[in-house]
Short mmCIF file of C-alpha atoms in Angstrom, two decimals:
data_model
loop_
_atom_site.label_atom_id
_atom_site.label_comp_id
_atom_site.label_asym_id
_atom_site.label_seq_id
_atom_site.Cartn_x
_atom_site.Cartn_y
_atom_site.Cartn_z
CA MET A 172 -3.45 -11.75 17.51
CA SER A 173 -4.18 -8.94 19.94
CA LYS A 174 -3.17 -8.41 23.51
CA ALA A 175 -5.86 -10.06 25.55
CA GLY A 176 -5.04 -10.11 29.25
CA ALA A 177 -5.20 -7.64 32.09
CA LEU A 178 -1.41 -7.54 32.50
CA ASP A 179 -0.97 -6.84 28.79
CA LEU A 180 -3.41 -3.95 29.12
CA ALA A 181 -1.56 -2.64 32.17
CA SER A 182 1.89 -2.89 30.56
CA GLY A 183 0.76 -0.99 27.47
CA LEU A 184 -1.05 1.84 29.23
CA GLY A 185 0.56 5.17 28.46
CA GLY A 186 2.32 3.90 25.33
CA LYS A 187 5.72 5.59 25.01
CA ILE A 188 4.97 8.06 27.81
CA ASP A 189 7.06 7.49 30.93
CA LYS A 190 4.82 5.66 33.40
CA ASN A 191 5.44 8.34 36.04
CA GLU A 192 4.20 11.03 33.66
CA VAL A 193 0.94 9.43 32.48
CA LEU A 194 -1.25 11.43 34.88
CA SER A 195 0.40 14.68 33.78
CA ALA A 196 -0.15 13.71 30.12
CA VAL A 197 -3.84 12.99 30.83
CA GLU A 198 -4.26 16.41 32.44
CA LYS A 199 -2.55 18.16 29.51
CA TYR A 200 -4.68 16.23 27.01
CA GLU A 201 -7.93 17.05 28.84
CA LYS A 202 -7.12 20.78 28.85
CA TYR A 203 -7.27 20.85 25.04
CA HIS A 204 -11.01 20.13 25.14
CA VAL A 205 -14.18 22.16 25.66
CA CYS A 206 -15.18 20.24 28.80
CA TYR A 207 -11.99 21.54 30.46
CA GLY A 208 -11.95 25.05 28.99
CA GLY A 209 -10.03 24.31 25.76
CA ASP A 210 -11.06 25.51 22.32
CA GLU A 211 -10.96 24.40 18.70
CA THR A 212 -8.24 26.89 17.69
CA GLU A 213 -5.83 25.57 20.30
CA ARG A 214 -6.60 21.94 19.40
CA LYS A 215 -5.89 22.60 15.71
CA ALA A 216 -2.70 24.52 16.46
CA ASN A 217 -1.41 21.69 18.68
CA TYR A 218 -3.00 18.72 16.90
CA THR A 219 0.26 16.70 16.72
CA ASP A 220 0.82 16.84 20.48
CA MET A 221 -2.86 16.30 21.25
CA VAL A 222 -3.31 13.29 18.94
CA ASN A 223 -0.01 11.70 20.01
CA LYS A 224 -0.91 12.00 23.68
CA TYR A 225 -4.34 10.57 22.92
CA TYR A 226 -3.03 7.45 21.19
CA ASP A 227 -0.29 6.85 23.73
CA LEU A 228 -2.98 6.90 26.40
CA VAL A 229 -5.73 4.88 24.70
CA THR A 230 -4.16 2.33 22.33
CA SER A 231 -4.00 -0.48 24.89
CA PHE A 232 -7.64 0.13 25.85
CA TYR A 233 -8.63 0.02 22.17
CA GLU A 234 -6.78 -3.20 21.51
CA PHE A 235 -8.08 -4.79 24.71
CA GLY A 236 -11.71 -4.03 23.84
CA TRP A 237 -11.81 -3.74 20.07
CA GLY A 238 -9.02 -5.92 18.64
CA GLU A 239 -6.50 -4.83 16.00
CA SER A 240 -8.90 -2.78 13.83
CA PHE A 241 -10.01 0.38 15.61
CA HIS A 242 -13.11 1.24 13.59
CA PHE A 243 -16.87 0.77 13.27
CA ALA A 244 -18.79 -0.91 10.45
CA PRO A 245 -22.35 -1.22 9.14
CA ARG A 246 -23.72 -4.68 9.99
CA TRP A 247 -26.11 -7.21 8.58
CA ASN A 248 -28.47 -9.16 10.83
CA GLY A 249 -26.71 -12.28 12.09
CA GLU A 250 -23.24 -10.84 11.40
CA SER A 251 -20.74 -10.54 14.26
CA LEU A 252 -18.84 -7.33 14.94
CA ARG A 253 -15.57 -8.95 13.84
CA GLU A 254 -17.15 -10.19 10.58
CA SER A 255 -18.61 -6.76 9.82
CA ILE A 256 -15.25 -5.06 10.42
CA LYS A 257 -13.50 -7.42 7.99
CA ARG A 258 -16.22 -6.94 5.37
CA HIS A 259 -15.94 -3.16 5.79
CA GLU A 260 -12.20 -3.41 5.04
CA HIS A 261 -12.76 -5.73 2.06
CA PHE A 262 -15.36 -3.31 0.67
CA LEU A 263 -12.75 -0.55 0.68
CA ALA A 264 -10.24 -2.78 -1.15
CA LEU A 265 -12.85 -3.68 -3.77
CA GLN A 266 -13.86 -0.06 -4.30
CA LEU A 267 -10.19 0.79 -4.93
CA ASN A 268 -9.99 -2.11 -7.42
CA LEU A 269 -6.72 -3.26 -5.87
CA LYS A 270 -4.50 -5.60 -7.88
CA PRO A 271 -1.73 -7.95 -6.69
CA GLY A 272 1.62 -6.23 -6.36
CA GLN A 273 0.28 -2.67 -6.18
CA LYS A 274 1.73 -0.17 -3.69
CA VAL A 275 -0.98 1.10 -1.34
CA LEU A 276 -0.89 3.77 1.38
CA ASP A 277 -2.94 3.52 4.60
CA VAL A 278 -3.18 7.07 6.01
CA GLY A 279 -3.42 7.00 9.81
CA CYS A 280 -3.06 3.22 10.09
CA GLY A 281 -3.28 2.67 13.86
CA ILE A 282 -1.61 -0.62 14.81
CA GLY A 283 -2.25 -1.94 11.31
CA GLY A 284 -5.27 -4.23 11.65
CA PRO A 285 -6.90 -3.03 8.39
CA LEU A 286 -3.48 -2.85 6.70
CA ARG A 287 -2.83 -6.56 7.32
CA GLU A 288 -6.36 -7.58 6.36
CA ILE A 289 -6.34 -5.58 3.11
CA ALA A 290 -2.81 -6.73 2.19
CA ARG A 291 -3.80 -10.39 2.58
CA PHE A 292 -7.16 -9.91 0.85
CA SER A 293 -5.72 -8.11 -2.19
CA SER A 294 -2.10 -9.40 -2.33
CA THR A 295 -0.82 -5.81 -2.28
CA SER A 296 2.05 -4.11 -0.47
CA VAL A 297 0.65 -1.66 2.07
CA THR A 298 2.56 1.13 3.79
CA GLY A 299 1.04 2.39 7.01
CA LEU A 300 1.52 6.09 7.80
CA ASN A 301 1.32 6.96 11.49
CA ASN A 302 2.79 9.69 13.69
CA ASN A 303 2.60 7.70 16.94
CA GLU A 304 5.73 5.77 17.86
CA TYR A 305 4.00 3.34 20.22
CA GLN A 306 1.40 2.30 17.64
CA ILE A 307 4.10 1.75 15.02
CA SER A 308 6.17 -0.46 17.34
CA ARG A 309 3.05 -2.47 18.17
CA GLY A 310 2.10 -2.68 14.47
CA LYS A 311 5.53 -3.98 13.48
CA GLU A 312 5.28 -6.69 16.12
CA LEU A 313 1.84 -7.74 14.82
CA ASN A 314 3.11 -7.67 11.20
CA ARG A 315 5.84 -10.15 12.15
CA ILE A 316 3.29 -12.41 13.85
CA ALA A 317 1.01 -12.26 10.78
CA LYS A 318 4.02 -12.84 8.48
CA VAL A 319 3.32 -9.78 6.34
CA ASP A 320 6.42 -7.88 7.48
CA LYS A 321 8.15 -8.50 4.12
CA THR A 322 5.40 -6.76 2.09
CA CYS A 323 3.95 -4.28 4.61
CA ASP A 324 5.71 -1.61 6.58
CA PHE A 325 5.18 1.56 8.62
CA VAL A 326 6.44 5.10 8.22
CA LYS A 327 6.39 7.55 11.14
CA ALA A 328 5.25 10.91 9.81
CA ASP A 329 2.56 13.58 9.92
CA PHE A 330 -0.07 13.05 7.21
CA MET A 331 -0.10 16.83 6.67
CA LYS A 332 3.58 16.58 5.56
CA MET A 333 4.17 13.15 4.02
CA PRO A 334 7.79 12.08 3.34
CA PHE A 335 7.00 10.49 -0.05
CA PRO A 336 7.77 11.66 -3.60
CA ASP A 337 4.93 12.81 -5.85
CA ASN A 338 2.92 10.06 -7.58
CA SER A 339 4.22 7.24 -5.33
CA PHE A 340 1.15 5.06 -4.72
CA ASP A 341 -1.32 3.06 -6.81
CA ALA A 342 -4.07 3.64 -4.24
CA VAL A 343 -4.61 5.45 -0.94
CA TYR A 344 -7.19 4.83 1.77
CA ALA A 345 -8.00 6.20 5.23
CA ILE A 346 -10.24 4.51 7.79
CA GLU A 347 -11.64 6.86 10.44
CA ALA A 348 -8.24 8.59 10.62
CA THR A 349 -8.13 11.84 8.64
CA CYS A 350 -10.74 13.22 11.05
CA HIS A 351 -7.67 13.98 13.22
CA ALA A 352 -6.37 16.43 10.61
CA PRO A 353 -6.64 20.09 11.63
CA ASP A 354 -7.44 20.97 8.01
CA ALA A 355 -9.19 18.55 5.61
CA TYR A 356 -8.01 20.37 2.49
CA GLY A 357 -4.35 20.27 3.56
CA CYS A 358 -4.58 16.56 4.33
CA TYR A 359 -6.40 15.67 1.10
CA LYS A 360 -3.96 17.79 -0.91
CA GLU A 361 -1.05 15.74 0.44
CA ILE A 362 -2.88 12.52 -0.42
CA TYR A 363 -3.52 13.90 -3.92
CA ARG A 364 0.20 14.66 -4.30
CA VAL A 365 1.46 11.16 -3.43
CA LEU A 366 -1.24 9.32 -5.41
CA LYS A 367 -0.49 8.37 -9.04
CA PRO A 368 -2.58 10.13 -11.73
CA GLY A 369 -5.74 8.23 -12.68
CA GLN A 370 -5.78 6.33 -9.36
CA HIS A 371 -8.19 6.41 -6.42
CA PHE A 372 -8.45 7.53 -2.81
CA ALA A 373 -11.19 6.03 -0.61
CA ALA A 374 -12.05 6.83 2.99
CA TYR A 375 -14.42 6.43 5.88
CA GLU A 376 -14.71 9.80 7.63
CA TRP A 377 -16.07 10.78 11.03
CA CYS A 378 -18.55 13.59 10.36
CA MET A 379 -21.45 15.51 11.80
CA ALA A 380 -24.50 14.76 9.67
CA ASP A 381 -26.95 17.26 8.18
CA ALA A 382 -29.25 16.81 11.20
CA TYR A 383 -26.60 18.34 13.49
CA ASP A 384 -27.65 21.75 14.82
CA PRO A 385 -24.67 23.81 16.07
CA ASN A 386 -27.07 25.95 18.13
CA ASN A 387 -28.56 22.97 19.95
CA GLN A 388 -26.86 22.61 23.36
CA GLU A 389 -27.46 18.85 23.54
CA HIS A 390 -25.91 18.44 20.09
CA GLN A 391 -22.93 20.56 21.20
CA LYS A 392 -22.47 18.37 24.29
CA ILE A 393 -22.51 15.16 22.21
CA LYS A 394 -19.98 16.61 19.77
CA ALA A 395 -17.69 17.70 22.64
CA GLU A 396 -17.87 14.23 24.25
CA ILE A 397 -16.83 12.61 20.98
CA GLU A 398 -13.99 15.11 20.50
CA ILE A 399 -12.42 14.57 23.93
CA GLY A 400 -12.98 10.82 23.90
CA ASP A 401 -11.48 10.37 20.43
CA GLY A 402 -8.69 12.94 20.14
CA LEU A 403 -10.37 15.20 17.58
CA PRO A 404 -9.63 18.89 17.00
CA ASP A 405 -13.09 19.30 15.43
CA ILE A 406 -15.71 17.18 13.62
CA ARG A 407 -16.51 18.35 10.11
CA LEU A 408 -19.83 18.25 8.29
CA THR A 409 -20.01 15.75 5.41
CA GLY A 410 -20.35 18.63 2.95
CA LYS A 411 -17.08 20.15 4.16
CA CYS A 412 -15.25 16.88 3.34
CA LEU A 413 -16.64 16.90 -0.20
CA GLU A 414 -15.75 20.55 -0.63
CA ALA A 415 -12.16 19.91 0.55
CA LEU A 416 -11.76 16.91 -1.79
CA LYS A 417 -12.77 18.94 -4.83
CA GLN A 418 -10.62 21.88 -3.74
CA ALA A 419 -7.63 19.50 -3.48
CA GLY A 420 -8.17 18.48 -7.12
CA PHE A 421 -10.05 15.19 -6.78
CA GLU A 422 -13.11 14.22 -8.78
CA VAL A 423 -15.64 12.47 -6.52
CA VAL A 424 -16.78 9.16 -8.04
CA TRP A 425 -19.44 8.51 -5.42
CA GLU A 426 -20.16 9.15 -1.75
CA LYS A 427 -22.64 7.93 0.84
CA ASP A 428 -23.16 7.82 4.59
CA LEU A 429 -23.02 4.04 5.10
CA ALA A 430 -24.59 4.39 8.55
CA VAL A 431 -27.91 5.23 6.90
CA ASN A 432 -30.15 2.14 6.57
CA SER A 433 -27.60 -0.22 8.16
CA PRO A 434 -29.72 -3.23 9.33
CA VAL A 435 -27.81 -3.27 12.65
CA PRO A 436 -26.86 0.17 14.04
CA TRP A 437 -23.10 0.81 13.95
CA TYR A 438 -23.14 2.02 17.58
CA LEU A 439 -24.82 -1.11 18.94
CA PRO A 440 -21.61 -2.61 20.44
CA LEU A 441 -21.33 0.47 22.72
CA ASP A 442 -25.03 0.75 23.60
CA LYS A 443 -25.54 -0.08 27.28
CA SER A 444 -28.83 -1.81 26.49
CA HIS A 445 -27.03 -4.30 24.21
CA PHE A 446 -25.35 -7.54 25.33
CA SER A 447 -23.11 -9.77 23.24
CA LEU A 448 -20.75 -12.56 24.23
CA SER A 449 -18.70 -12.15 21.03
CA SER A 450 -17.92 -8.50 21.86
CA PHE A 451 -18.36 -8.79 25.63
CA ARG A 452 -15.62 -6.29 26.56
CA LEU A 453 -17.52 -3.51 24.74
CA THR A 454 -20.81 -4.13 26.56
CA ALA A 455 -21.89 -2.19 29.67
CA ILE A 456 -20.98 -5.17 31.89
CA GLY A 457 -17.67 -5.68 30.10
CA ARG A 458 -16.77 -1.98 30.42
CA PHE A 459 -17.76 -2.01 34.11
CA ILE A 460 -15.44 -4.98 34.71
CA THR A 461 -12.62 -3.28 32.77
CA LYS A 462 -13.09 -0.07 34.75
CA ASN A 463 -12.78 -1.87 38.07
CA MET A 464 -9.89 -3.98 36.81
CA VAL A 465 -8.01 -0.81 35.80
CA LYS A 466 -8.82 0.72 39.18
CA ALA A 467 -7.34 -2.35 40.91
CA LEU A 468 -4.28 -2.43 38.64
CA GLU A 469 -3.65 1.25 39.31
CA PHE A 470 -4.07 0.70 43.07
CA VAL A 471 -1.42 -2.07 43.12
CA ARG A 472 0.76 0.06 40.79
CA LEU A 473 0.74 -2.38 37.88
CA ALA A 474 -0.98 0.33 35.83
CA PRO A 475 0.31 3.92 35.90
CA LYS A 476 -1.47 6.63 37.85
CA GLY A 477 -3.97 8.33 35.55
CA SER A 478 -5.17 5.13 33.84
CA GLN A 479 -8.63 5.47 35.40
CA ARG A 480 -8.91 9.01 33.98
CA VAL A 481 -8.28 7.61 30.50
CA GLN A 482 -11.00 5.01 31.04
CA ASP A 483 -13.34 7.82 32.14
CA PHE A 484 -12.98 9.93 28.99
CA LEU A 485 -13.28 6.81 26.80
CA GLU A 486 -16.55 6.05 28.59
CA LYS A 487 -17.68 9.62 27.92
CA ALA A 488 -16.82 9.10 24.25
CA ALA A 489 -18.89 5.91 24.13
CA GLU A 490 -21.90 7.76 25.53
CA GLY A 491 -21.46 10.57 23.00
CA LEU A 492 -21.08 8.15 20.10
CA VAL A 493 -24.22 6.21 21.01
CA GLU A 494 -26.28 9.38 21.44
CA GLY A 495 -24.87 10.87 18.25
CA GLY A 496 -25.78 7.69 16.39
CA LYS A 497 -29.27 7.41 17.85
CA ARG A 498 -30.05 11.05 17.00
CA GLU A 499 -28.49 10.60 13.55
CA ILE A 500 -26.35 13.71 13.99
CA PHE A 501 -23.00 11.87 13.76
CA THR A 502 -21.55 9.17 11.52
CA PRO A 503 -18.19 7.34 11.66
CA MET A 504 -18.60 5.99 8.13
CA TYR A 505 -19.17 8.75 5.65
CA PHE A 506 -17.68 6.97 2.62
CA PHE A 507 -16.28 8.50 -0.52
CA LEU A 508 -14.33 7.25 -3.53
CA ALA A 509 -12.33 9.97 -5.29
CA ARG A 510 -10.11 9.90 -8.36
CA LYS A 511 -6.99 11.90 -9.21
CA PRO A 512 -7.33 13.00 -12.86
CA LEU A 513 -4.72 11.80 -15.35
CA SER A 514 -3.81 15.42 -16.05
CA ALA A 515 -4.76 18.90 -14.88
CA SER A 516 -6.71 19.47 -18.07
CA GLU A 517 -8.71 16.22 -17.90
#
């Protein structure tokens, strides 16, 4: 049950940032990125501040347009966006072979949409790890509404330094979240540590595909638009993710870019040439209406100053994502299933 109205959007804008400081936070966030003179080294060194500012600024926009699950999905013909998102989450649960009563960790859980869906689908207890205070407070509220607050909870922490003992969880997953990590190996190594031996880690990663050419200026522009619009220090190649998994100690069971051969392109909801009543707020018309609504809300001071700037870089992200998808140089659903060996000698 997501926030739906304009006033809900306005009240949530800026997250835990003081409403008088939203514009300043936007300016600081923008300066981390290439478009504003920032560089990758600075983004990685300050990833906690950058990602926290990002999610304070954008969470209400995400929930307003996307719902409770902030991720893409491959789609079948005739399948709605909402249906495809649920199926994408169920697929992950099935790949992990989840069993009732197991303890599961969601790394970078957002406001907990996938966490609630997977917990109900598999009858497991899911802990959501998130370093953003506003998203956790929103997630707890939604857990109470969904009546899963007795079996699912949230922990505020950095996924590069998890506050859990070794071998704590029966399964771990990450949905379009560990792309925020400044170092894939460091993140995967922490996941490896808290996962029980013999158990599995599954993820959907945001990656640049093999077709990406780092010397192509248009490709560089698309990558930069995605980075600023989605709070990313960098976007790794798929091969780098695999390399980091193996270096962390995992054995890779299987991996595939699920965007390849999807009957309906994953980026279609954001494509300006596409129209859908079921996901109207994501269409060009819907985004135009939202933009002007935010402009009006900011003018009458119901939304904090700087809200339009957030809408602008999210629009830039949408353009980058669509172009990256069309050119097949970017994917938000590079899937892998990895296993932690029973012992070091296995």
